[in-house]
Structures are given as C-alpha cells and as structure tokens.
CSV table of C-alpha atoms and ligand atoms in Angstrom, one decimal:
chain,number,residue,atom,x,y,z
A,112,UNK,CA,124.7,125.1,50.6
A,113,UNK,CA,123.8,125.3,54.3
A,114,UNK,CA,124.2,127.5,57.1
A,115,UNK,CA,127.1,126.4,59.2
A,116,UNK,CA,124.8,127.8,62.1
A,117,UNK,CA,121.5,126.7,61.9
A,118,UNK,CA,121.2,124.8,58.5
A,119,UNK,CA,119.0,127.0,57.2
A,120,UNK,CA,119.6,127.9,52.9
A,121,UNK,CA,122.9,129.9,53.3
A,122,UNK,CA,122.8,133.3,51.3
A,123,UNK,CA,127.1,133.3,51.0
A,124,UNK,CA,130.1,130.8,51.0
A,125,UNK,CA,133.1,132.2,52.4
A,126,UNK,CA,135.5,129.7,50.7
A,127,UNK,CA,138.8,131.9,52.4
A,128,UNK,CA,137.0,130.7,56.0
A,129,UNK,CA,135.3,127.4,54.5
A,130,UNK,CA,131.9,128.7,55.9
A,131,UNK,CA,128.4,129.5,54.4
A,132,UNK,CA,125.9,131.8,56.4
A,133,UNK,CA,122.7,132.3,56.3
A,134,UNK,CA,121.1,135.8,55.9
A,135,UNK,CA,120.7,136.1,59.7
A,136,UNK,CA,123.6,135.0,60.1
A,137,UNK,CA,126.1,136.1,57.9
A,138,UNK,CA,124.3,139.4,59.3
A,139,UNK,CA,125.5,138.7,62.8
A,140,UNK,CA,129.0,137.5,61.7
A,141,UNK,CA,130.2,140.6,60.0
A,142,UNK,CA,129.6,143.1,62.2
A,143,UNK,CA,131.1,140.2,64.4
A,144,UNK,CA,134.2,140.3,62.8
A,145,UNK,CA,134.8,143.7,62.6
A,146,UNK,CA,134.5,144.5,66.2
A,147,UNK,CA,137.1,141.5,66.9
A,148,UNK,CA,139.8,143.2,64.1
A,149,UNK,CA,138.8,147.2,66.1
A,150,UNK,CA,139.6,145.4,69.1
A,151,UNK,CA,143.0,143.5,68.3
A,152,UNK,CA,144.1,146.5,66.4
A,153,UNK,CA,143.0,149.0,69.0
A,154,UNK,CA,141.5,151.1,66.6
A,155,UNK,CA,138.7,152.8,69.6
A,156,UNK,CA,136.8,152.1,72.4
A,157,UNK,CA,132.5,152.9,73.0
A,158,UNK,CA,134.3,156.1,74.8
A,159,UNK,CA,135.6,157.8,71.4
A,160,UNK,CA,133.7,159.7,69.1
A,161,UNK,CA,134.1,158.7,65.8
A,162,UNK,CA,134.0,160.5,62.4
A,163,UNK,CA,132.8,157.8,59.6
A,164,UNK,CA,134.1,159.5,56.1
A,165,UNK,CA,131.3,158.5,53.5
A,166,UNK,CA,131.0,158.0,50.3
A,167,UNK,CA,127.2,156.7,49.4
A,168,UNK,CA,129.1,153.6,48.5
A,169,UNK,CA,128.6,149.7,49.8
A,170,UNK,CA,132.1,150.2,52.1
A,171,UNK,CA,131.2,153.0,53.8
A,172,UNK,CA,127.8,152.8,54.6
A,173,UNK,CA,127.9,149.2,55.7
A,174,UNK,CA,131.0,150.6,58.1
A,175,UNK,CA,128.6,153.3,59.6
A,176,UNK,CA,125.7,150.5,60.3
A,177,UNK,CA,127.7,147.8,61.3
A,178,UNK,CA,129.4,150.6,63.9
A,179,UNK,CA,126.2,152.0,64.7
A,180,UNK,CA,124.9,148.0,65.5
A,181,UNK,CA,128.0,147.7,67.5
A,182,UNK,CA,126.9,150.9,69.8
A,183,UNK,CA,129.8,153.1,69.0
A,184,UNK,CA,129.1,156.7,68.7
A,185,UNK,CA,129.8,157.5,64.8
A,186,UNK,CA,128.9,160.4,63.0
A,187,UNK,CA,129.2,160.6,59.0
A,188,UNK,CA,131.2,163.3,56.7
A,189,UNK,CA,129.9,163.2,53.1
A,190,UNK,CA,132.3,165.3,50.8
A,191,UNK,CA,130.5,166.7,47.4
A,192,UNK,CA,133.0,166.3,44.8
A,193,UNK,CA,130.9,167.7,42.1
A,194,UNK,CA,131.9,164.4,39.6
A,195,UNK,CA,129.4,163.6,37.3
A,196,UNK,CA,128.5,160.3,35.8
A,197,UNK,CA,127.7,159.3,32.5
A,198,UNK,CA,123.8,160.1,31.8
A,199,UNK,CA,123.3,160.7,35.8
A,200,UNK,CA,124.8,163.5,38.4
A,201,UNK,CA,127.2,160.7,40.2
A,202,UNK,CA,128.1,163.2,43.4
A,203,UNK,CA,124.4,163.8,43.9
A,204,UNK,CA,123.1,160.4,44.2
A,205,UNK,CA,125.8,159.3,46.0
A,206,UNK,CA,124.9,162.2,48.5
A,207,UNK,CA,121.2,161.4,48.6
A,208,UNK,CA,122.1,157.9,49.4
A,209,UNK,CA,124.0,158.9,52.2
A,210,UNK,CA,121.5,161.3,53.2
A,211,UNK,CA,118.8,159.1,53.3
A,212,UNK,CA,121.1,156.0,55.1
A,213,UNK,CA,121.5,158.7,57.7
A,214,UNK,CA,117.8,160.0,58.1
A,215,UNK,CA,116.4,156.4,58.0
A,216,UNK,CA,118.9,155.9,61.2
A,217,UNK,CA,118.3,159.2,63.2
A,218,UNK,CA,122.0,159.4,62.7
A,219,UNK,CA,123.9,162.8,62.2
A,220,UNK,CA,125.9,163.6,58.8
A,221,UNK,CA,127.9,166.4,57.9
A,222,UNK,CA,128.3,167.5,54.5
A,223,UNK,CA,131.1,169.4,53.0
A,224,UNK,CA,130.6,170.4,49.2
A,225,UNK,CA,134.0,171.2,47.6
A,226,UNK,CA,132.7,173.3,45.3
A,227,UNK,CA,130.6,175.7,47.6
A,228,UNK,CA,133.1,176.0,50.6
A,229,UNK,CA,136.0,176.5,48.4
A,230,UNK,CA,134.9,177.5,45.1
A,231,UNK,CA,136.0,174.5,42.1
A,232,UNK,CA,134.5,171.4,42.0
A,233,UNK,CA,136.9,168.2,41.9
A,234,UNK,CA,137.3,167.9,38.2
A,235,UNK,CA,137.3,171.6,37.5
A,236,UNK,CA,140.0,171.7,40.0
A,237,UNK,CA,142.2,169.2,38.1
A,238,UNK,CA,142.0,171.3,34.9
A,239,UNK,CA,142.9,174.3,36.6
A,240,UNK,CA,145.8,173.4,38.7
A,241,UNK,CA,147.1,170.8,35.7
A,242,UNK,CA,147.6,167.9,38.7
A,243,UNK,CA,147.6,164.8,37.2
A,244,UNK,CA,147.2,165.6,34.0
A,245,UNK,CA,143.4,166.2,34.1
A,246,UNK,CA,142.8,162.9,36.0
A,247,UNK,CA,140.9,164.0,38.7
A,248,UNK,CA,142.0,161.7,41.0
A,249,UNK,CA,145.4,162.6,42.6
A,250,UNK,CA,143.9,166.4,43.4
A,251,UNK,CA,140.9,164.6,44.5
A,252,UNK,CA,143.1,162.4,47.1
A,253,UNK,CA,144.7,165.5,48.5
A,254,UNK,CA,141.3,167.2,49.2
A,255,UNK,CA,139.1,164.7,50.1
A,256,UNK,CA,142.7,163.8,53.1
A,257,UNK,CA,142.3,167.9,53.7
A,258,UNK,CA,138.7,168.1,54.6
A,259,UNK,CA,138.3,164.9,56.7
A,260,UNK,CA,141.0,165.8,58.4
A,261,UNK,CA,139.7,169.3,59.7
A,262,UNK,CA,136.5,168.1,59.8
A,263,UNK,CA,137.6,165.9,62.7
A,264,UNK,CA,139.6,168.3,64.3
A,265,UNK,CA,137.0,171.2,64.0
A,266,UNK,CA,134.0,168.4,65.2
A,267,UNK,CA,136.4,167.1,68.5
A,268,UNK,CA,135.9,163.5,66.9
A,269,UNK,CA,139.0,161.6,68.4
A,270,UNK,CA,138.9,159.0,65.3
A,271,UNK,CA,138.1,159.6,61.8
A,272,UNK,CA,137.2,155.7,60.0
A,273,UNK,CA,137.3,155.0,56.2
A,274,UNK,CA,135.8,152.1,54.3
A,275,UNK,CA,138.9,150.4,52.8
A,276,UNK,CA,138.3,146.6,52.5
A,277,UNK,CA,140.5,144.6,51.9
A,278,UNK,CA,140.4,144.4,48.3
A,279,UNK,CA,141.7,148.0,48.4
A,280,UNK,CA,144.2,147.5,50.5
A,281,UNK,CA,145.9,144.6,48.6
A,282,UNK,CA,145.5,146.4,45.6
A,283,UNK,CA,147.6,149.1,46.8
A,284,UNK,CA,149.9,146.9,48.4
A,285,UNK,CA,150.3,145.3,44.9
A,286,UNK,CA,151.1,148.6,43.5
A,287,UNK,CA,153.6,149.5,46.3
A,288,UNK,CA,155.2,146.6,46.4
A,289,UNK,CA,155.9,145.9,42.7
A,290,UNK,CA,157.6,149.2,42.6
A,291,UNK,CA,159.1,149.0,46.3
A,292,UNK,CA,157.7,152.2,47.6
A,293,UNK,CA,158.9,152.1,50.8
A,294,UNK,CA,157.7,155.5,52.0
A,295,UNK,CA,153.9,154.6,51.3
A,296,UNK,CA,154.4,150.9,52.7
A,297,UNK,CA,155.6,152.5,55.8
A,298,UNK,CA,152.3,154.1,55.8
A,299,UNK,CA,150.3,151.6,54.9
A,300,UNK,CA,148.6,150.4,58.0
A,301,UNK,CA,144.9,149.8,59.7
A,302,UNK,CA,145.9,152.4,62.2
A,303,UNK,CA,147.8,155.5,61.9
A,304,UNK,CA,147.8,157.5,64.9
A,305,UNK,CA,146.9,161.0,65.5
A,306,UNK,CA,149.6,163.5,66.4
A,307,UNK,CA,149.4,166.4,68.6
A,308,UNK,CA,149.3,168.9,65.7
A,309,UNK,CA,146.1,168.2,64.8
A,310,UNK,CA,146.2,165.2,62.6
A,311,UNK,CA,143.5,162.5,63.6
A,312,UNK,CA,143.9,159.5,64.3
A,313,UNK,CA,142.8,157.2,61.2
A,314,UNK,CA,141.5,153.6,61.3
A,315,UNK,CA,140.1,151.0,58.6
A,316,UNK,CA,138.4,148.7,60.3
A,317,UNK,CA,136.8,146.8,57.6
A,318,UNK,CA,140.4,146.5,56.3
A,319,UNK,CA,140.3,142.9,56.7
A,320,UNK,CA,136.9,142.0,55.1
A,321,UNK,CA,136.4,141.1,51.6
A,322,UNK,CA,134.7,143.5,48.9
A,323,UNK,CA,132.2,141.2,48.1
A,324,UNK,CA,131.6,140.5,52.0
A,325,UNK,CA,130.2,144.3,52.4
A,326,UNK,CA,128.4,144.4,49.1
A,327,UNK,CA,126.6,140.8,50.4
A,328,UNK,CA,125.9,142.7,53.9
A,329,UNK,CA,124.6,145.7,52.5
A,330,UNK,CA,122.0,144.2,49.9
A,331,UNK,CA,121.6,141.6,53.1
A,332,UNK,CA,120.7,144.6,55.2
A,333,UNK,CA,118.4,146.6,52.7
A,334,UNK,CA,121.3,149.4,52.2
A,335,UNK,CA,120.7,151.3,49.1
A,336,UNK,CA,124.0,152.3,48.3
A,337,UNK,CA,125.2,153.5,44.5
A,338,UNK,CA,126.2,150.8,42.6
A,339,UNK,CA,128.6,152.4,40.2
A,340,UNK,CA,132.5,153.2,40.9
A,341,UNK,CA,133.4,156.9,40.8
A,342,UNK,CA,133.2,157.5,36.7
A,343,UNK,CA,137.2,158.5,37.0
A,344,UNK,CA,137.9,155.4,38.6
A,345,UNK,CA,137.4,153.1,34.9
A,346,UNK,CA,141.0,151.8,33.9
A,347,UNK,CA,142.4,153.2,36.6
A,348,UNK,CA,145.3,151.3,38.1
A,349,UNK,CA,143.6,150.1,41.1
A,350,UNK,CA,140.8,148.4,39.3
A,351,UNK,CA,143.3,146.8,37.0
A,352,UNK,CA,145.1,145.8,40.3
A,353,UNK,CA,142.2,144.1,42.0
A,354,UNK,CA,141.2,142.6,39.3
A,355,UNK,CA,144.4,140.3,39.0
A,356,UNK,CA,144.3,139.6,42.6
A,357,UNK,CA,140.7,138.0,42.4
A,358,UNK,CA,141.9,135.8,38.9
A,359,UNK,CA,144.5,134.8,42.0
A,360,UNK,CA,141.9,134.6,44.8
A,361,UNK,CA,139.8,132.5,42.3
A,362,UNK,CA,142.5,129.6,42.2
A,363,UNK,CA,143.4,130.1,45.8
A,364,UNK,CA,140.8,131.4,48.1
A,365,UNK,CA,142.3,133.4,50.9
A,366,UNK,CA,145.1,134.6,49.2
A,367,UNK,CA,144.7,138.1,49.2
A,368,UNK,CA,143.6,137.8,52.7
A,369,UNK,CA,147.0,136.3,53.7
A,370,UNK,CA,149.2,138.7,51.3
A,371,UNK,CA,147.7,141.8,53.7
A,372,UNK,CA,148.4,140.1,56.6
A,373,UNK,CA,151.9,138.6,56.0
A,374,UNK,CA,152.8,142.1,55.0
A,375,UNK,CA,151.4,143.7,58.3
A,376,UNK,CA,153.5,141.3,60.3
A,377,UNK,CA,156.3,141.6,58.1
A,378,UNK,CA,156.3,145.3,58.9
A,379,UNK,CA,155.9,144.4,62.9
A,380,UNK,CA,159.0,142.1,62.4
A,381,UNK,CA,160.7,145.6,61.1
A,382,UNK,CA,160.3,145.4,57.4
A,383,UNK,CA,160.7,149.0,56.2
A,384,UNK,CA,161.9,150.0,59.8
A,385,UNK,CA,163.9,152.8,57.9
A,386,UNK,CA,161.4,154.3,56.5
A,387,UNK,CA,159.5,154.7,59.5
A,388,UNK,CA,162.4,156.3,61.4
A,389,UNK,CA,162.6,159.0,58.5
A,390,UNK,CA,158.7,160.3,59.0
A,391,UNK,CA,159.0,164.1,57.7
A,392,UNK,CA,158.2,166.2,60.5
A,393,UNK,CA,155.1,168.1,61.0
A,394,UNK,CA,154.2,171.3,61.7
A,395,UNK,CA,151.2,173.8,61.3
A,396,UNK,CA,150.1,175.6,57.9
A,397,UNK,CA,150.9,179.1,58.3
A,398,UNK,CA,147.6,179.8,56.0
A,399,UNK,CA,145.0,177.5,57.9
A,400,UNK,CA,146.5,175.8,60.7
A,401,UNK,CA,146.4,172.2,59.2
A,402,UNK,CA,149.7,169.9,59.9
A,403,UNK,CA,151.3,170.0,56.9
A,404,UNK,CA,155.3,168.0,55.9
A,405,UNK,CA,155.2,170.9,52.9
A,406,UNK,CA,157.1,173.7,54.1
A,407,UNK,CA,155.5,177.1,54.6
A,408,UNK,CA,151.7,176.5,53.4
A,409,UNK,CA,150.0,172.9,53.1
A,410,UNK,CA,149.5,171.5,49.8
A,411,UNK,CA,145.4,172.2,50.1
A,412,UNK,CA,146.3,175.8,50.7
A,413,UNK,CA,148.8,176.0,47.5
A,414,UNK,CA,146.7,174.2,45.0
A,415,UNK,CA,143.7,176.9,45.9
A,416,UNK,CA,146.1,179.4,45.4
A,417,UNK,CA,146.7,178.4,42.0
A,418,UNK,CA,143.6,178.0,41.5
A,419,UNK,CA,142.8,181.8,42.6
A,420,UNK,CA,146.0,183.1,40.2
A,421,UNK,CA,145.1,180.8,37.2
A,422,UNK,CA,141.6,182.9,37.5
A,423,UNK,CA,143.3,186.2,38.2
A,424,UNK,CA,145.3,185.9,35.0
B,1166,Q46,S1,136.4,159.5,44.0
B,1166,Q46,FE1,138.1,160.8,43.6
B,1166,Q46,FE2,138.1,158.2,43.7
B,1166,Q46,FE3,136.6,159.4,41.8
B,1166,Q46,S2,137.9,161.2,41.4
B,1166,Q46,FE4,139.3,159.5,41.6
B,1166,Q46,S3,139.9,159.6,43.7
B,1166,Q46,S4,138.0,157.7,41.5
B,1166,Q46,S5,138.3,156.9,45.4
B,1167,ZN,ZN1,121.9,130.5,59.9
B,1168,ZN,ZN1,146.8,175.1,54.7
C-alpha cells in the first residue's frame, strides 16, 4: 500500500475515503480535516478562546494538538474522577498523561479534582447518592457536564471542545434511535450553542473522524495517551454498541460515517423539529448560579446535598 501523495509506504488505508497516507501525510490530512468540519460547522474562529475538556485519552489529546497545530488558542480542563483501575490508579495516569502532553507543549491545563473541590470521588459518589445503581457512570455524566461547564464560564473561554469521534457519536445515535428518544436526538448535534445564562457553547469537532483515525494520529505523532477505557466503561452499552457498528463498517466501509451524517441532515430537513421547539427553559441555580432546567437547585447542587445528609445521618 502506497501513499496516495507521494508514494512513499502508507502507514493507514482509509477504505470509507479509498485513500492510504503516509505518516507525513496522514499527519497533515487529519488536522486537515478537522479544520474543514470547525469551519463548515462554525464551531470557532482563531478569535475564540477555547476550553479543550481532557481526558488523558487518544480523542482528546489528539484534539488539543491537532487545535494547537491549527493555531487556535486552546487551553485544557483535566477532571480527577478518582476511578481506579484494575492493578493501577486509572485517574492518576490518565492525569499524568495529560499533564505531561501539556508541559511538553508549553500549553496551559487546568485541573479540577472531584474529590478535593467537592469532597467524594466519582465512585464513592455513586454509592452514596444510590444513582445508577452503583454504576458510576450516570453521576459521573452529570459532574464531569457540571464542572466543564463552570470551568468555562469562570475561565471567559467562549467554547468548551470535547473529543467525541465519530464512533461515539453513532453509538449513541444507535442507542437513541433504537428506542426513539427524541429529546436526546434533538440534542444530539456537533454544535450546541451557548445561552446567555451561562451555558457554553459546546462543539465536537472530531465528531466526524473515525476512532481508529485519532488512535493512528496519536501513536503517528508520539502522544502517550492511556490505553485502557475507563474500568466502568467494560460491558457497558456503548461499547456493546460500537462494537456492532464496526461488524457493519467491516462489510461496508463508510457506513457509520454516513448513518451520522444522514441523521444530521435529516434533523436540518426538521426531523425531530418538535422536540426542539419544547427545549425546557433555563434559568440560574439558586445555590451556585449554574443554568439549570431542574427547578429551584441544579442537579450538581442536589446530588451533593445528599451526599452531605447521607453523612449527617
Ligand atoms: S469516565 Fe465516567 Fe466514562 Fe468512566 S465512570 Fe463511566 S462515564 S466510563 S466516558
Ligand atoms: Zn505521503
Ligand atoms: Zn447548583
């Protein structure tokens, strides 16, 4: 296998785009890409200041360097969630990865530890407030939403970018649309803007680029990123999700590719137009100030209070 480019050994075939790369290459491409999907999506401009959430992981990391390549001004937020792993501390290597991505750049990351700004770590937290039925992940959602939120706000960023590929998001489109969830559909989307309230405006820009695209770019680029998924992601739904999407992908390359992007312009053609004309209404968390659709305090705000009552009992 060639490069398409230069006809040097290529490194990756993209069979969805019928195109093999080289490492310099596929290198340029990618960050390539992305800047074309920010662009047609409006996602920012070099003017904005933008928030990169972070996770240690291939998705995120390879977001912050391609965005930091492309000369946009992006901090990162790493948030401790205080998950361990089996035989290793999984939240602290995944911080000292991102730690070290940022030093090695000069680049400037916040940290937010759940456990020492609020008081429970992530798992603890699920026990306590009996969310989810001890799987971490649903308190985890709400929290890690929470702080990247007010992180943003509190920093002035104008943007806050995650590192959903597209795998992700046809996984989650798989699960919404076999059970026709209109209300998360609605909200599905590579953009979704800020409102005056204090909610920041939230973009995936890698949204369109495979899994195994970012994994390829970051070994490609000498990224140390951790390798495993979070421990409480194993049998989860999502990973059982993406997995039958690739057994398709396998026998029809570009196939999840076009299932994203058929529903995207199925929703500009006014798909789930209801739903979007219902959006609850904000308004500010009389505890912290957060927008909130709860009334009275936010969800973040109630679950610590349970939290503080469960230990006062
Ligand atoms: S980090 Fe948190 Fe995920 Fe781990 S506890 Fe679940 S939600 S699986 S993206
Ligand atoms: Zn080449
Ligand atoms: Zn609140």
């Amino acid at each position: 296998m060639k490069c398409r480019t230069c006809g040097q050994p290529a490194i990756i075939n993209l069979r969805q785009h019928k195109l093999a790369l080289c490492r310099t290459h596929f290198l340029d491409w990618l960050p390539e890409q992305t800047q074309r999907f920010i662009h047609h999506y409006r996602m920012f401009t070099l003017d904005d200041r933008i928030l990169v959430a972070v996770s240690g992981g291939k998705d995120s990391l390879s977001l912050w360097d391609m965005l930091t390549r492309l000369g946009y001004h992006a901090d990162g937020l790493y948030i401790g969630l205080g998950v361990l792993g089996d035989g290793f501390d999984y939240s602290a290597e995944s911080q000292r990865l991102a730690e070290q991505f940022a030093a090695q750049r000069g680049l400037k990351l916040h940290v937010v530890d759940v456990k020492a700004t609020y008081g429970a770590t992530i798992p603890e937290l699920a026990v306590i407030s009996h969310r989810g039925q001890d799987k971490p992940c649903s308190v985890c959602g709400l929290v890690k939403r929470y702080i990247m939120n007010r992180t943003a706000y509190e920093g002035g960023y104008t943007v806050l970018a995650t590192g959903h590929n597209l795998d992700d998001e046809a996984a989650v489109l798989m699960q919404n649309t076999l059970t026709w969830s209109g209300g998360y559909l609605v909200r599905q989307a590579p953009v979704l803007p800020a409102s005056g309230l204090g909610l920041a405006r939230k973009v995936k820009p890698v949204c369109r680029i495979y899994e195994r695209e970012l994994a390829a770019y970051a070994l490609a680029s000498g990224i140390e990123y951790v390798y495993d998924e979070c421990p409480h992601a194993v049998g989860s739904n999502t990973l059982w999700y993406k997995d039958i999407l690739n057994q398709m992908e396998e026998k029809r390359p570009g196939l999840k590719l076009q299932y994203y992007l058929s529903f995207l312009q199925a929703k500009d053609d006014g798909l789930f137009a209801a739903q979007a004309a219902q959006a609850d209404e904000l308004h500010a968390c009389e505890k912290c100030g957060q927008p909130t659709t709860a009334p009275g305090l936010c969800s973040f705000c109630r679950l610590w209070d349970r939290v503080r009552q469960s230990r006062e009992a």
